[in-house]
Amino acid sequence: MASVPPRSSMEHAISEGEQEEIELYTTSKERQHFDDQANLYSIILATEHLERAYARDCITQKEYTTECNKLISQFRLAEKAALKETAVEDFMDLYEMDCPRATERLLRMGVPEPMKNADSNTTVAVTVAETVQHFITTMDAVKLEQRAVDELQPLLSDLMDCLTRLPETPNDFEPNRKVSKWLQKLNAMRAVDQIDEDDARQLYHDLDSAYAEFTRYLKRTT
């Protein structure tokens, strides 16, 4: 009588045309790494769908702004957790993610799409006060030698958000242009990166001149 192979041998035998299952991880640390990458993937994809829905007028401005702010905040945390040595663009190329709208929103703009409207005087006053506070906070951070991207980017993002909510500012408003330039530069860097001293000096100079232009604009319009 022919001998029967052990059960373990039968379970590992691979018949012709059958694919072997490959384990992605062997430790809990490796599993967490893949979970973090999956989370980042889903946030980028969700942002792409949100931008498309907003462009098609499928959601309101309020719904869009709320969800977009949430996704941008989640993206910052997910990027830091999932990507240690890899750029986001390389991650998206690796997994063939065709998400141009998410790339623009998360990596270049860093704030929701603004909408100019006729706000009440009270709302405008609050936005102006918040803008002043964000200018001061960001400039203080640079002066106190904060250089990490994940320290400066959120401050610039909050400042840009306030600037874009100001009504009736010109399209070529200089403070918006300068803050946007730095926000795009930091968005292109990894969260763990740091700006050098030359960049820090230039950033403070640009913020200072943008704040001066902002105050001149307020005097002209009040």
Protein backbone atom coordinates (compact mmCIF):
# COMPACT_ATOMS: atom_id res chain seq x y z
CA MET A 1 0.00 0.00 0.00
CA ALA A 2 1.32 3.42 -0.94
CA SER A 3 2.16 5.62 1.98
CA VAL A 4 0.08 8.79 2.53
CA PRO A 5 2.06 12.03 2.76
CA PRO A 6 1.84 13.82 6.12
CA ARG A 7 -1.00 16.36 6.44
CA SER A 8 1.46 19.24 6.72
CA SER A 9 3.08 18.25 3.43
CA MET A 10 -0.29 18.08 1.73
CA GLU A 11 -1.27 21.54 3.02
CA HIS A 12 1.89 23.09 1.62
CA ALA A 13 1.77 21.27 -1.69
CA ILE A 14 1.06 23.58 -4.62
CA SER A 15 -0.74 22.08 -7.57
CA GLU A 16 -0.06 23.23 -11.11
CA GLY A 17 -1.56 26.62 -11.84
CA GLU A 18 -2.15 27.39 -8.15
CA GLN A 19 -0.49 30.45 -6.61
CA GLU A 20 1.30 30.38 -3.29
CA GLU A 21 0.08 32.82 -0.66
CA ILE A 22 2.81 35.24 0.39
CA GLU A 23 2.79 36.79 3.85
CA LEU A 24 3.26 40.57 3.83
CA TYR A 25 4.49 40.68 7.40
CA THR A 26 5.91 38.42 10.06
CA THR A 27 5.90 40.76 13.06
CA SER A 28 3.40 43.13 14.64
CA LYS A 29 5.67 46.06 13.73
CA GLU A 30 5.58 45.10 10.06
CA ARG A 31 1.80 44.68 10.23
CA GLN A 32 1.45 48.18 11.70
CA HIS A 33 3.59 49.54 8.87
CA PHE A 34 1.27 48.06 6.24
CA ASP A 35 -1.79 49.28 8.15
CA ASP A 36 -0.34 52.80 8.20
CA GLN A 37 0.29 52.67 4.47
CA ALA A 38 -3.23 51.40 3.84
CA ASN A 39 -4.60 54.29 5.90
CA LEU A 40 -2.58 56.81 3.89
CA TYR A 41 -3.79 55.21 0.65
CA SER A 42 -7.44 55.48 1.71
CA ILE A 43 -7.07 59.15 2.75
CA ILE A 44 -5.58 60.12 -0.62
CA LEU A 45 -8.32 58.22 -2.44
CA ALA A 46 -11.05 59.77 -0.27
CA THR A 47 -9.68 63.25 -0.99
CA GLU A 48 -9.77 62.56 -4.74
CA HIS A 49 -13.43 61.48 -4.52
CA LEU A 50 -14.30 64.50 -2.35
CA GLU A 51 -12.74 66.91 -4.84
CA ARG A 52 -14.61 65.29 -7.72
CA ALA A 53 -17.91 65.44 -5.82
CA TYR A 54 -17.37 69.13 -5.04
CA ALA A 55 -16.45 69.92 -8.65
CA ARG A 56 -19.71 68.28 -9.78
CA ASP A 57 -21.70 70.26 -7.21
CA CYS A 58 -22.79 67.05 -5.46
CA ILE A 59 -22.06 68.45 -1.98
CA THR A 60 -22.42 71.84 -0.35
CA GLN A 61 -19.56 74.25 0.36
CA LYS A 62 -19.95 73.66 4.09
CA GLU A 63 -19.87 69.87 3.72
CA TYR A 64 -16.85 70.09 1.44
CA THR A 65 -14.88 72.41 3.72
CA THR A 66 -15.59 70.32 6.83
CA GLU A 67 -14.58 67.03 5.21
CA CYS A 68 -11.60 68.52 3.38
CA ASN A 69 -10.15 70.02 6.56
CA LYS A 70 -10.58 66.66 8.27
CA LEU A 71 -8.81 64.80 5.46
CA ILE A 72 -5.94 67.30 5.32
CA SER A 73 -5.40 66.91 9.06
CA GLN A 74 -5.56 63.11 8.81
CA PHE A 75 -3.17 63.17 5.86
CA ARG A 76 -0.49 65.00 7.86
CA LEU A 77 -0.62 62.37 10.60
CA ALA A 78 -0.84 59.42 8.21
CA GLU A 79 2.08 60.62 6.10
CA LYS A 80 4.29 60.94 9.16
CA ALA A 81 3.35 57.45 10.36
CA ALA A 82 3.50 55.61 7.04
CA LEU A 83 6.40 57.19 5.18
CA LYS A 84 9.77 57.38 6.87
CA GLU A 85 12.13 57.64 3.91
CA THR A 86 9.69 57.78 0.97
CA ALA A 87 8.10 60.84 -0.64
CA VAL A 88 4.32 60.84 -1.08
CA GLU A 89 4.69 61.12 -4.86
CA ASP A 90 6.85 57.98 -4.89
CA PHE A 91 4.28 56.18 -2.75
CA MET A 92 1.52 57.13 -5.18
CA ASP A 93 3.62 56.04 -8.17
CA LEU A 94 4.39 52.71 -6.51
CA TYR A 95 0.70 51.92 -6.07
CA GLU A 96 -0.31 53.55 -9.38
CA MET A 97 -2.60 56.10 -7.76
CA ASP A 98 -4.06 58.42 -10.39
CA CYS A 99 -5.31 61.15 -8.06
CA PRO A 100 -4.46 64.57 -9.56
CA ARG A 101 -7.05 66.46 -7.49
CA ALA A 102 -5.84 64.93 -4.23
CA THR A 103 -2.25 65.72 -5.20
CA GLU A 104 -3.16 69.37 -5.76
CA ARG A 105 -5.14 69.65 -2.53
CA LEU A 106 -2.87 67.68 -0.16
CA LEU A 107 0.61 68.30 -1.54
CA ARG A 108 0.39 71.74 -3.11
CA MET A 109 -2.45 73.77 -1.59
CA GLY A 110 -2.83 72.26 1.87
CA VAL A 111 -6.16 74.05 2.44
CA PRO A 112 -9.72 73.56 1.10
CA GLU A 113 -10.84 75.39 -2.02
CA PRO A 114 -11.82 78.91 -0.90
CA MET A 115 -15.13 80.54 -1.72
CA LYS A 116 -15.49 84.29 -1.70
CA ASN A 117 -18.85 85.42 -0.44
CA ALA A 118 -20.57 88.33 1.19
CA ASP A 119 -19.79 87.60 4.81
CA SER A 120 -21.25 89.67 7.61
CA ASN A 121 -19.12 92.37 9.22
CA THR A 122 -18.85 90.27 12.36
CA THR A 123 -17.58 87.23 10.47
CA VAL A 124 -15.03 89.32 8.59
CA ALA A 125 -13.78 90.87 11.83
CA VAL A 126 -13.31 87.42 13.34
CA THR A 127 -11.43 86.22 10.26
CA VAL A 128 -9.17 89.29 10.34
CA ALA A 129 -8.40 88.71 14.03
CA GLU A 130 -7.62 85.04 13.36
CA THR A 131 -5.37 86.00 10.45
CA VAL A 132 -3.39 88.42 12.62
CA GLN A 133 -3.02 85.75 15.30
CA HIS A 134 -1.82 83.13 12.80
CA PHE A 135 0.71 85.55 11.32
CA ILE A 136 2.14 86.26 14.78
CA THR A 137 2.14 82.59 15.82
CA THR A 138 3.90 81.46 12.64
CA MET A 139 6.52 84.19 12.79
CA ASP A 140 7.16 83.43 16.46
CA ALA A 141 7.65 79.75 15.63
CA VAL A 142 10.33 80.61 13.06
CA LYS A 143 11.96 83.05 15.49
CA LEU A 144 12.01 80.31 18.16
CA GLU A 145 13.95 78.10 15.72
CA GLN A 146 11.24 75.62 14.86
CA ARG A 147 12.52 74.06 11.64
CA ALA A 148 10.68 70.73 11.20
CA VAL A 149 8.15 70.49 8.40
CA ASP A 150 5.53 68.93 10.68
CA GLU A 151 5.88 71.94 13.00
CA LEU A 152 5.73 74.71 10.40
CA GLN A 153 3.37 73.29 7.79
CA PRO A 154 0.25 73.23 10.02
CA LEU A 155 0.88 76.85 11.04
CA LEU A 156 1.21 77.99 7.43
CA SER A 157 -1.86 75.93 6.49
CA ASP A 158 -3.97 77.64 9.18
CA LEU A 159 -2.69 81.04 8.06
CA MET A 160 -3.47 80.29 4.41
CA ASP A 161 -6.95 79.10 5.34
CA CYS A 162 -7.69 82.44 7.03
CA LEU A 163 -6.25 84.47 4.15
CA THR A 164 -8.41 82.67 1.59
CA ARG A 165 -11.53 83.30 3.69
CA LEU A 166 -11.06 87.07 3.58
CA PRO A 167 -13.65 88.57 1.21
CA GLU A 168 -12.85 90.87 -1.71
CA THR A 169 -9.09 90.40 -1.70
CA PRO A 170 -7.53 90.69 -5.18
CA ASN A 171 -6.56 87.53 -7.02
CA ASP A 172 -2.91 88.58 -6.93
CA PHE A 173 -2.98 89.43 -3.20
CA GLU A 174 0.70 89.38 -2.20
CA PRO A 175 0.27 87.77 1.27
CA ASN A 176 -1.62 84.85 -0.32
CA ARG A 177 1.08 84.39 -2.95
CA LYS A 178 3.94 84.36 -0.45
CA VAL A 179 2.28 82.04 2.08
CA SER A 180 1.10 79.72 -0.70
CA LYS A 181 4.65 79.51 -2.09
CA TRP A 182 6.03 78.32 1.26
CA LEU A 183 3.11 76.01 1.89
CA GLN A 184 3.70 74.30 -1.45
CA LYS A 185 7.43 74.00 -0.69
CA LEU A 186 6.79 72.32 2.68
CA ASN A 187 4.03 70.11 1.28
CA ALA A 188 6.58 68.73 -1.18
CA MET A 189 8.87 67.74 1.70
CA ARG A 190 8.49 64.86 4.15
CA ALA A 191 7.09 65.50 7.61
CA VAL A 192 10.41 64.56 9.24
CA ASP A 193 12.44 66.96 7.07
CA GLN A 194 13.72 70.31 8.31
CA ILE A 195 14.33 73.59 6.54
CA ASP A 196 17.85 75.00 6.74
CA GLU A 197 18.81 78.34 8.27
CA ASP A 198 18.81 80.16 4.91
CA ASP A 199 15.25 79.00 4.25
CA ALA A 200 14.22 79.92 7.78
CA ARG A 201 15.58 83.44 7.34
CA GLN A 202 13.80 83.81 3.99
CA LEU A 203 10.56 82.42 5.42
CA TYR A 204 10.59 84.94 8.27
CA HIS A 205 11.32 87.76 5.83
CA ASP A 206 8.45 86.71 3.55
CA LEU A 207 6.04 86.40 6.46
CA ASP A 208 7.07 89.80 7.81
CA SER A 209 6.57 91.50 4.43
CA ALA A 210 3.27 89.62 3.87
CA TYR A 211 2.02 90.77 7.27
CA ALA A 212 3.00 94.38 6.47
CA GLU A 213 1.08 94.17 3.16
CA PHE A 214 -1.88 92.62 4.98
CA THR A 215 -2.05 95.50 7.48
CA ARG A 216 -1.77 98.06 4.64
CA TYR A 217 -4.67 96.31 2.89
CA LEU A 218 -6.79 96.55 6.05
CA LYS A 219 -6.08 100.30 6.35
CA ARG A 220 -7.09 100.86 2.71
CA THR A 221 -10.37 98.96 3.06
CA THR A 222 -11.54 100.32 6.44
